[in-house]
PDB file of C-alpha atoms in Angstrom:
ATOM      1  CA  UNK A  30      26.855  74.282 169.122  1.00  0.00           C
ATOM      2  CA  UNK A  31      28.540  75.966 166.000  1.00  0.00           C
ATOM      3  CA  UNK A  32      30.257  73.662 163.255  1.00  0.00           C
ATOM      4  CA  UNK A  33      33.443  74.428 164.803  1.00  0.00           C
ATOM      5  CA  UNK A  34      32.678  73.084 167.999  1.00  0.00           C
ATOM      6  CA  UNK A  35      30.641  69.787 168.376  1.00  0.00           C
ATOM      7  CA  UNK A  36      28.924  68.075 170.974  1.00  0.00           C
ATOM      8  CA  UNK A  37      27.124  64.995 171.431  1.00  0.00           C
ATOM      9  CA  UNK A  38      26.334  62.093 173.418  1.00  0.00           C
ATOM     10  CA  UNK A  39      26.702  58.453 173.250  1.00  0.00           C
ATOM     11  CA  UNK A  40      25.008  56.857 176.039  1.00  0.00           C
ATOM     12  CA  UNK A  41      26.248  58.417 179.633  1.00  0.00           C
ATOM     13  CA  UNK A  42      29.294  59.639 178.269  1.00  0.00           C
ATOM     14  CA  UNK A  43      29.250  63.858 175.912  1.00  0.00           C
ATOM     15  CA  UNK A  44      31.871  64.175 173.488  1.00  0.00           C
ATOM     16  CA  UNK A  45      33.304  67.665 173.183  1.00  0.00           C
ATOM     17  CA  UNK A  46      35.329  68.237 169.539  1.00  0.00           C
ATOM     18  CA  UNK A  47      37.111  71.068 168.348  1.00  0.00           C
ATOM     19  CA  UNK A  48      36.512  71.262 164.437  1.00  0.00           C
ATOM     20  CA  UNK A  49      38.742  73.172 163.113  1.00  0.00           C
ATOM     21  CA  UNK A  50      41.070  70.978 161.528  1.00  0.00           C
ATOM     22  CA  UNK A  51      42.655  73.181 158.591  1.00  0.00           C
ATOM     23  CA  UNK A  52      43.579  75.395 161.094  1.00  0.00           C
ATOM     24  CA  UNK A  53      45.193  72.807 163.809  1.00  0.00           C
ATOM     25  CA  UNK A  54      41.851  73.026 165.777  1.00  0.00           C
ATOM     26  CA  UNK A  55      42.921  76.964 167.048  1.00  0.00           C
ATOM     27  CA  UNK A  56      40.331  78.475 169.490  1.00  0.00           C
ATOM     28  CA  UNK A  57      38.083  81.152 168.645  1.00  0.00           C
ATOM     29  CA  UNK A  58      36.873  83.088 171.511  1.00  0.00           C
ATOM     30  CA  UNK A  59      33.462  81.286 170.726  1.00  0.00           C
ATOM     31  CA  UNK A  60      35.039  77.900 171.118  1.00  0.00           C
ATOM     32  CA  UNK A  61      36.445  78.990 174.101  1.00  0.00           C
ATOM     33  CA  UNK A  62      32.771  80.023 175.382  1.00  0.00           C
ATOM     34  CA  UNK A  63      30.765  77.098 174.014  1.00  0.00           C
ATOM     35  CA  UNK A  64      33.412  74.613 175.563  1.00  0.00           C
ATOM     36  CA  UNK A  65      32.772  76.338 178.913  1.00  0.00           C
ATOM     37  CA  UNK A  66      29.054  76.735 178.817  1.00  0.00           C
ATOM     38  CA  UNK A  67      28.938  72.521 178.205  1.00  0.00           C
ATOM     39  CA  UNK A  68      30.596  71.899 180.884  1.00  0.00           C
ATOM     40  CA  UNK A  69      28.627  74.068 183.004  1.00  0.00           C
ATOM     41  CA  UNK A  70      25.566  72.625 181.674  1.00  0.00           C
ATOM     42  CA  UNK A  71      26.753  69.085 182.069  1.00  0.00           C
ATOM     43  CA  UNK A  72      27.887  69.199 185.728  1.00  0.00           C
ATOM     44  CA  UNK A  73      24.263  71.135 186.442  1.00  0.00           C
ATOM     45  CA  UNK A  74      22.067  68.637 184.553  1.00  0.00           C
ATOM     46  CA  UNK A  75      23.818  65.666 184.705  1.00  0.00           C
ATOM     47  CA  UNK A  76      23.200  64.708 181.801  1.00  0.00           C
ATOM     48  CA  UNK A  77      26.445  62.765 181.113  1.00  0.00           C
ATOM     49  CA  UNK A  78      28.085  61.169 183.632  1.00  0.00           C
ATOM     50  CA  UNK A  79      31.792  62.239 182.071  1.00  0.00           C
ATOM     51  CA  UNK A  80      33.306  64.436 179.154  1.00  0.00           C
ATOM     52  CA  UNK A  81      35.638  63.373 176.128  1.00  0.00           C
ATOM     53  CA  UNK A  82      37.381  66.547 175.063  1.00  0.00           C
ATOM     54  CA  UNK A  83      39.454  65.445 171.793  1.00  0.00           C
ATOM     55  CA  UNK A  84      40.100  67.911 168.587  1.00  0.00           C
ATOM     56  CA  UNK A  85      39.308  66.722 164.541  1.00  0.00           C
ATOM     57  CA  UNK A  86      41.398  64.588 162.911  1.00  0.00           C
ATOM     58  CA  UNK A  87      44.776  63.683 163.987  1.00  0.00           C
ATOM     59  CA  UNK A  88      47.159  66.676 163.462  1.00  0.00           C
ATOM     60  CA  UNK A  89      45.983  68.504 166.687  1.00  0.00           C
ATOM     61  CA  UNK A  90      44.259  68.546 169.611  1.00  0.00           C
ATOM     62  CA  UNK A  91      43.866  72.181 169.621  1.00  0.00           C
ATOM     63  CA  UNK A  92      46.907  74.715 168.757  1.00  0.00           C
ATOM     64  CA  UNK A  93      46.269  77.314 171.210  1.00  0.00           C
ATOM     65  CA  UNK A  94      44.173  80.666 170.584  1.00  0.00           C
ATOM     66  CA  UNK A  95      43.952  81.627 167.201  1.00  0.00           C
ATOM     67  CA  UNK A  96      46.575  84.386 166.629  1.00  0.00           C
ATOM     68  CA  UNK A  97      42.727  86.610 165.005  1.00  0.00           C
ATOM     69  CA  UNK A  98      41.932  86.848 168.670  1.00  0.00           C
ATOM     70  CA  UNK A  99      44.852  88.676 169.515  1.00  0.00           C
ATOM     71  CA  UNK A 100      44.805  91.570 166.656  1.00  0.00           C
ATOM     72  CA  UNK A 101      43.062  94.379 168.345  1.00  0.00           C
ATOM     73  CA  UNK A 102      44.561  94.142 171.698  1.00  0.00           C
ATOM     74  CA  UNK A 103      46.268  97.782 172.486  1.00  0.00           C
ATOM     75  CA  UNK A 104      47.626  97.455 175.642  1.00  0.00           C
ATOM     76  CA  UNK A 105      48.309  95.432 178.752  1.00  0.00           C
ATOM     77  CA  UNK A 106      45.144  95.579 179.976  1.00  0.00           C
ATOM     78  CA  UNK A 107      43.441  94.103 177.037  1.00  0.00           C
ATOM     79  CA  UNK A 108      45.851  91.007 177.684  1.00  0.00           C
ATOM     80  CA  UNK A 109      44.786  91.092 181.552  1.00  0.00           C
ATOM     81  CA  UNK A 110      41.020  90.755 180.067  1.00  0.00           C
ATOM     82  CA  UNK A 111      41.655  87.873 177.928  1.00  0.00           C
ATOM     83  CA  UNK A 112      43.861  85.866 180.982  1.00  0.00           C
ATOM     84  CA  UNK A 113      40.559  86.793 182.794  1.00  0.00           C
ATOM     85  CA  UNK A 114      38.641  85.231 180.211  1.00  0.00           C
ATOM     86  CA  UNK A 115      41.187  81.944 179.535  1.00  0.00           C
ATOM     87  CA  UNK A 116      40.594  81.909 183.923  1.00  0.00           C
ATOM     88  CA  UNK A 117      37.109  81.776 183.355  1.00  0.00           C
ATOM     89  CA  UNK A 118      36.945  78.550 180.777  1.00  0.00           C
ATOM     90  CA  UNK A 119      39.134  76.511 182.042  1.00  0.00           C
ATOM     91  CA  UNK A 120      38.302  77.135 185.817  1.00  0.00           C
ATOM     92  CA  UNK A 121      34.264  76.098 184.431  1.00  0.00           C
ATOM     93  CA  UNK A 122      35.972  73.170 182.544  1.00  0.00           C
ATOM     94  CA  UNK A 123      37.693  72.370 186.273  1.00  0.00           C
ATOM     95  CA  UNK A 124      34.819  72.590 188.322  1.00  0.00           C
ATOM     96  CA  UNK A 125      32.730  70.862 186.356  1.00  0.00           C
ATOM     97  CA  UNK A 126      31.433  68.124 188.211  1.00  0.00           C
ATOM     98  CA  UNK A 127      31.379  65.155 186.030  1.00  0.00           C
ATOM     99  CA  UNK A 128      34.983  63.780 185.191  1.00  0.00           C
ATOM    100  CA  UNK A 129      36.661  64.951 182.165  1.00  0.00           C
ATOM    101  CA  UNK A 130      38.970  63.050 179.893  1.00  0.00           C
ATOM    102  CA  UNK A 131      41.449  64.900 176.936  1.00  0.00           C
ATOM    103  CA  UNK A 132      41.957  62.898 174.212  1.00  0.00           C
ATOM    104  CA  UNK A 133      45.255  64.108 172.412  1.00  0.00           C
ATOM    105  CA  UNK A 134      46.641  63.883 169.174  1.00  0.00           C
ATOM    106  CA  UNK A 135      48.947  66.281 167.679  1.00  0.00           C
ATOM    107  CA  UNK A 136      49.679  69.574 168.402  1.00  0.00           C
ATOM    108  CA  UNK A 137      48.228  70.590 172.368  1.00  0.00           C
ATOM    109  CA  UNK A 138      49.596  73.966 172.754  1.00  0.00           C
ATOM    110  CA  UNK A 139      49.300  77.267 174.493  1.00  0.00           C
ATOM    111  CA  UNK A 140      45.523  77.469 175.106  1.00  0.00           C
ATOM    112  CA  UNK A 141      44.529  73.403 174.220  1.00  0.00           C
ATOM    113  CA  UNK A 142      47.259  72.810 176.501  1.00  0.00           C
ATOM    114  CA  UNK A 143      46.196  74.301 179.683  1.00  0.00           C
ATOM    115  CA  UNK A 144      42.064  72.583 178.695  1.00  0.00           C
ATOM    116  CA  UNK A 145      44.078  69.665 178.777  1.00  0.00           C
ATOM    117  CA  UNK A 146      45.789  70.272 181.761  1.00  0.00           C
ATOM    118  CA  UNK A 147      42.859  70.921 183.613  1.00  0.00           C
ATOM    119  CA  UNK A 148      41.290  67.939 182.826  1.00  0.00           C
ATOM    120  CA  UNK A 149      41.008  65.312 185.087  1.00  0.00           C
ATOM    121  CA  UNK A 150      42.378  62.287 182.550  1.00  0.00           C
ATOM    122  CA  UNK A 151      45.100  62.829 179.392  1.00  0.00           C
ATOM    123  CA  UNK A 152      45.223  60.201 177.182  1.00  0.00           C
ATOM    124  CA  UNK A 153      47.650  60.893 173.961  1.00  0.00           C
ATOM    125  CA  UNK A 154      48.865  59.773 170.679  1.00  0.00           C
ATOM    126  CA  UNK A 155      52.460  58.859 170.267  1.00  0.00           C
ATOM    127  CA  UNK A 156      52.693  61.604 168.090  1.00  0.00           C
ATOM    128  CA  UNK A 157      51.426  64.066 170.262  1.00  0.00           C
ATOM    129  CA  UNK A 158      53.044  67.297 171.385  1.00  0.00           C
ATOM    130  CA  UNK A 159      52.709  69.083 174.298  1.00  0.00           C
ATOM    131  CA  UNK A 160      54.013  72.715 175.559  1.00  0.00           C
ATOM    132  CA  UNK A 161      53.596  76.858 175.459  1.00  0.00           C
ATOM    133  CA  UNK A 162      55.923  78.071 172.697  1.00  0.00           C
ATOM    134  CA  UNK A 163      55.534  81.404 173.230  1.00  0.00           C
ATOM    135  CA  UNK A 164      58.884  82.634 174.310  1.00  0.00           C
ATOM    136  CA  UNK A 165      59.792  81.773 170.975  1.00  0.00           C
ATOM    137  CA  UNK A 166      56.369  83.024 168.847  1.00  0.00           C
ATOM    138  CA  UNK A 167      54.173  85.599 170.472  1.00  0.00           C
ATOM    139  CA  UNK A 168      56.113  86.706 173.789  1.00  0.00           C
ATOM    140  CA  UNK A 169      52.884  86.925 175.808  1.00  0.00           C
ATOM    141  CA  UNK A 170      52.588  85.124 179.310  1.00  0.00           C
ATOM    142  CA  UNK A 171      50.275  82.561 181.242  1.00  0.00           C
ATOM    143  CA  UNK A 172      48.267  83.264 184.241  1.00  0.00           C
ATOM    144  CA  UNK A 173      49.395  82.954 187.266  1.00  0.00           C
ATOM    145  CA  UNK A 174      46.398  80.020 188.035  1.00  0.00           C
ATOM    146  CA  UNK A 175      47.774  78.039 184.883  1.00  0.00           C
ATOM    147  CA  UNK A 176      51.658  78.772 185.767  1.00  0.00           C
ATOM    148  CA  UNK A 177      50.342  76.772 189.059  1.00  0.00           C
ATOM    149  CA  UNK A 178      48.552  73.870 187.396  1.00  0.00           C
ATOM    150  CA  UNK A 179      51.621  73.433 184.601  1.00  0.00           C
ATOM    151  CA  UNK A 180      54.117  73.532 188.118  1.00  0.00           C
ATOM    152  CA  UNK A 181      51.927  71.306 190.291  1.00  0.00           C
ATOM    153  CA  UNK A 182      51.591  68.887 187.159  1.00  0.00           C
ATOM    154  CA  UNK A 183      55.510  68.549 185.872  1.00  0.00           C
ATOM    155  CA  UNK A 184      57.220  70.622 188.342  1.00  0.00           C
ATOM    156  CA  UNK A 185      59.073  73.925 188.580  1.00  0.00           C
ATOM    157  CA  UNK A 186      61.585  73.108 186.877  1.00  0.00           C
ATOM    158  CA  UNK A 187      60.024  70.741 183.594  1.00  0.00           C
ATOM    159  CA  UNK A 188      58.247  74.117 183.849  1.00  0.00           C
ATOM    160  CA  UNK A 189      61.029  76.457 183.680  1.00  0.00           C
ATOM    161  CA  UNK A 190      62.177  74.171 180.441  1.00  0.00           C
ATOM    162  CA  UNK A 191      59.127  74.134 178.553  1.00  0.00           C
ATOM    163  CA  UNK A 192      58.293  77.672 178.933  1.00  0.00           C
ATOM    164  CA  UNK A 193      62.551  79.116 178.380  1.00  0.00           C
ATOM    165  CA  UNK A 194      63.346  76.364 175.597  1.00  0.00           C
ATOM    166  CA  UNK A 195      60.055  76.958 173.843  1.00  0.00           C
ATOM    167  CA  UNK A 196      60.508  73.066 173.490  1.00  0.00           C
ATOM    168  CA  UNK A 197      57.471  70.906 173.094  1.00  0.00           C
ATOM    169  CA  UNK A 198      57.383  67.702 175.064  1.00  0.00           C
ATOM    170  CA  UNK A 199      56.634  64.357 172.725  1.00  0.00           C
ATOM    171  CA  UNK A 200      54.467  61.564 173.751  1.00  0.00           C
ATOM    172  CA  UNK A 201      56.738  58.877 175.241  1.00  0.00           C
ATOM    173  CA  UNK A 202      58.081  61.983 177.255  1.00  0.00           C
ATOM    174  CA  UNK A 203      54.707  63.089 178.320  1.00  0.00           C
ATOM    175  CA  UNK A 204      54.295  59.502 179.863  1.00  0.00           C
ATOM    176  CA  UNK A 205      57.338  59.490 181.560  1.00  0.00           C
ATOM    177  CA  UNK A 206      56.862  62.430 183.408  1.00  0.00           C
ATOM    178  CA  UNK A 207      52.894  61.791 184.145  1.00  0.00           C
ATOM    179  CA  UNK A 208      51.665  64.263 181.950  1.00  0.00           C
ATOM    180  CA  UNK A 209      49.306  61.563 180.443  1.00  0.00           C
ATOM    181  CA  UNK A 210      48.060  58.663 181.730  1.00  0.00           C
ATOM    182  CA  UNK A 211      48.237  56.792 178.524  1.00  0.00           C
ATOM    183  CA  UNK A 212      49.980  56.619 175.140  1.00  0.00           C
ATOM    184  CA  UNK A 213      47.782  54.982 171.895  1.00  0.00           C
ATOM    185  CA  UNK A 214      49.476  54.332 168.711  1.00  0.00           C
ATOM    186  CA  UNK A 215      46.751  56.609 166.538  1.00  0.00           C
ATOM    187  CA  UNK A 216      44.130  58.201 166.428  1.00  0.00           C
ATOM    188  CA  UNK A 217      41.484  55.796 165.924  1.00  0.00           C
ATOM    189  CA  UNK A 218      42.904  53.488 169.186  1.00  0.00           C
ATOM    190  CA  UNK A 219      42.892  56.709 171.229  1.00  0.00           C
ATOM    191  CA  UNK A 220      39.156  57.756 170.415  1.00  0.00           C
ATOM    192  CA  UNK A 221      38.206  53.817 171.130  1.00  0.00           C
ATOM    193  CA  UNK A 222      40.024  53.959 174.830  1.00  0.00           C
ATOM    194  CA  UNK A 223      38.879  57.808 175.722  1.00  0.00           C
ATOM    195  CA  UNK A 224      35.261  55.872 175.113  1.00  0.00           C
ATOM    196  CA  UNK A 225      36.153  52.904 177.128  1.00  0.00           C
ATOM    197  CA  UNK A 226      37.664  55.008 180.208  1.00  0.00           C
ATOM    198  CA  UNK A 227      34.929  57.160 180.348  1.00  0.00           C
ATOM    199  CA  UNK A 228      32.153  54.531 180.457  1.00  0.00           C
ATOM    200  CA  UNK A 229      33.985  52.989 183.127  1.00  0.00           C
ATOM    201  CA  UNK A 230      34.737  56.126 185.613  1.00  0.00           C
ATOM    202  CA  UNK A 231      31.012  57.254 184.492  1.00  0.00           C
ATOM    203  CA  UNK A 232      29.809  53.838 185.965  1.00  0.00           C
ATOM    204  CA  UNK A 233      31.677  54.602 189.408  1.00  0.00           C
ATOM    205  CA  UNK A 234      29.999  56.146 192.596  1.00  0.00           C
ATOM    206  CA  UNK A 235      29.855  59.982 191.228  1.00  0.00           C
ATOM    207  CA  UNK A 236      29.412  61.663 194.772  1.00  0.00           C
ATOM    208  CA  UNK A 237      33.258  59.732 195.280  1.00  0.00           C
ATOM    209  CA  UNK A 238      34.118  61.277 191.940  1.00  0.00           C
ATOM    210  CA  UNK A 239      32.534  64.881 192.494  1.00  0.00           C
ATOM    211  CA  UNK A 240      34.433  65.125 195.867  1.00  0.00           C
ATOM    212  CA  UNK A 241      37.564  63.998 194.742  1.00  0.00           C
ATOM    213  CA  UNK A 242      37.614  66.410 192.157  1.00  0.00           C
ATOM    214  CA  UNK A 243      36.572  69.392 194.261  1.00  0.00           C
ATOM    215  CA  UNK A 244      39.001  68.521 197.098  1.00  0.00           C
ATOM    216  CA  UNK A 245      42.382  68.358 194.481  1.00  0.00           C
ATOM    217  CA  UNK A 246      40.735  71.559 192.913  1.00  0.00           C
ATOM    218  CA  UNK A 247      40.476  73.243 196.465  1.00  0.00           C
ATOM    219  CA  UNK A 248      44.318  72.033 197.284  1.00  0.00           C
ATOM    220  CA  UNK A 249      45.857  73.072 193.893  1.00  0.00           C
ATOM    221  CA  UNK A 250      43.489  76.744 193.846  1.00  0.00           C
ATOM    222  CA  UNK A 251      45.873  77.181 196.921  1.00  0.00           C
ATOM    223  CA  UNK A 252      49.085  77.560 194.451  1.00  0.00           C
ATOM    224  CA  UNK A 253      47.292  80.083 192.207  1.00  0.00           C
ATOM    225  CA  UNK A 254      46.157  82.518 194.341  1.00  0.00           C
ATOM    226  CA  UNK A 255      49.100  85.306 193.685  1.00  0.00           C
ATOM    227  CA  UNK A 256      47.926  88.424 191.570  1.00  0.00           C
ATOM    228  CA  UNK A 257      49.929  89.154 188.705  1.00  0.00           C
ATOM    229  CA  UNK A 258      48.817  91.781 187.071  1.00  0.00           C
ATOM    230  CA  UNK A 259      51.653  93.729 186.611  1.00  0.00           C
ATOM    231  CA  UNK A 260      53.455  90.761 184.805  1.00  0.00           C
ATOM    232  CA  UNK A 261      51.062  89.918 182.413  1.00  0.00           C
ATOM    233  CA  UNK A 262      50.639  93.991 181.823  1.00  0.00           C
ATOM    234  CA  UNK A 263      54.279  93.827 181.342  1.00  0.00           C
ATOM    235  CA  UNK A 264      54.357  90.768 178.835  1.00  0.00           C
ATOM    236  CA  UNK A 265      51.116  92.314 176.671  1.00  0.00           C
ATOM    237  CA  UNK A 266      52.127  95.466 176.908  1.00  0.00           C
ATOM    238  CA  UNK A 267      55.547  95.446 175.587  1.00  0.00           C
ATOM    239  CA  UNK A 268      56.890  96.038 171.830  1.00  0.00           C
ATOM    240  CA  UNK A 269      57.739  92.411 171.920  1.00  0.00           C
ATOM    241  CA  UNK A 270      54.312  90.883 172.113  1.00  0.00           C
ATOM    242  CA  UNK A 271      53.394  93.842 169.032  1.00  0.00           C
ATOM    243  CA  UNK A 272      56.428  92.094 167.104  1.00  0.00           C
ATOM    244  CA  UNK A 273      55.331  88.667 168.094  1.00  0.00           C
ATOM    245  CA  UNK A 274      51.879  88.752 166.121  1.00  0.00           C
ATOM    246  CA  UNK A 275      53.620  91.026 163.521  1.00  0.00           C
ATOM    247  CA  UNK A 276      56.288  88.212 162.830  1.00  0.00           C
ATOM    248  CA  UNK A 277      53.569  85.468 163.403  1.00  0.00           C
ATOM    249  CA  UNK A 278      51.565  86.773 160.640  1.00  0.00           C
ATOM    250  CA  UNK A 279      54.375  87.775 158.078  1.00  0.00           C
ATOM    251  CA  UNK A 280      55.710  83.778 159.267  1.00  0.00           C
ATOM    252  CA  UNK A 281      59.055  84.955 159.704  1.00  0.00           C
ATOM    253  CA  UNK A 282      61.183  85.032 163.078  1.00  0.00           C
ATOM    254  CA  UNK A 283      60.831  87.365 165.672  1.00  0.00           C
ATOM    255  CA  UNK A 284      63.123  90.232 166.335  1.00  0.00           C
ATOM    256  CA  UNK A 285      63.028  90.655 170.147  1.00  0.00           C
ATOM    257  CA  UNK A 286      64.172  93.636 172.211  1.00  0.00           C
ATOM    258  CA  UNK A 287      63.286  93.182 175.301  1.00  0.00           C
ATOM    259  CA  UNK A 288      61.032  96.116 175.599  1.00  0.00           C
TER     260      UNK A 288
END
């Protein structure tokens, strides 16, 4: 692994941790990558019997992509490669077969949030914040498979709210609406419980485990099915997304026009 993405193991259970605290843990596309090629490698080997994905220090889980990633693109069908891509991670960080457990504090947004959504446990900070701001920063889009998983795990409409309002959702919020399992007061209490829930679902029957997880995965796959395409060509196409990084960048609002 690179220093910006560590791994390591203590006993049965791998410890996955974005390390890129200066810059609120964004993802590089080689973060991305390494993050799925571990769990790939773990559910083939076996050589942990469940994943703690958490981000350094306490200020973020991860921020989404870094905004670098998204300088070249030209057209719409650079953003329908890199929903491809964000497909590919997080479906390998869903199918892995081992259980997976986020560990959230801070910032979990746009890309951190849907590896967190996919994972099978969310345990957060009170002072974490969840959502997909980009209505209100970059004017991109999700795809349609995460769409699905954010619906199937606050609903339509919670979705409707986050994505419109550009609003992030707290951590006593989070818990109401099951969108963690969990709420630690720090940092250091969160780390110690991720361990202590993982030891104890890596000490269960993992053939119970590995089905369960395949069977939800099979059932929710179901919702996400839909090609879009032509929306997320529309959303990465448009002068809006070019004004989105450009305003991003220059840190001052957006001016949107709707083309």
């Amino acid at each position: 692994m690179t220093q910006e993405l560590l791994y390591d193991k203590r006993g049965e259970v791998g410890w996955i941790t974005f390390n890129r605290p200066q810059a609120r843990n964004a993802l590089t596309f080689a973060m991305y990558e390494g993050l799925a090629e571990i769990c790939a490698r773990v559910g083939r080997t076996g050589e942990a019997k469940a994943l703690v994905i958490t981000g350094a220090g306490d200020k973020a889980f991860a921020a989404g992509t870094d905004i670098a990633q998204f300088q070249e693109f030209k057209d719409g069908e650079d953003g329908i490669a890199y929903e491809r891509k964000i497909d590919r991670i997080v479906d390998a960080i869903e199918r892995c077969s081992v259980p997976t457990i986020a560990a959230i504090a801070g910032f979990c947004t746009g890309g951190g949030a849907a590896i967190a959504a996919v994972c099978d446990l969310r345990l957060a900070t009170t002072s974490a914040q969840f959502g997909f701001p980009i209505a209100r920063t970059l004017g991109n889009c999700l795809s349609m498979a995460n769409y699905a998983r954010l619906a199937a795990l606050i609903g339509p409409q919670r979705t409707k709210e986050v994505i419109f309002l550009a609003k992030l959702i707290d951590g006593p919020t989070a818990l109401d609406i099951g969108l963690v399992g969990e709420l630690l007061p720090d940092a250091t209490a969160l780390h110690a419980r991720a361990e202590e829930v993982a030891r104890t679902v890596a000490s269960h029957a993992p053939i119970t485990l590995q089905v369960t997880k395949e069977a939800l995965r099979r059932l929710q796959a179901r919702l996400g099915d839909d090609n879009i395409d032509d929306l997320i060509r529309l959303a990465y196409g448009s002068n809006d997304f070019r004004e989105g990084m450009a305003a991003f960048l220059a840190k001052r609002t957006p001016k949107w026009s709707g083309t």
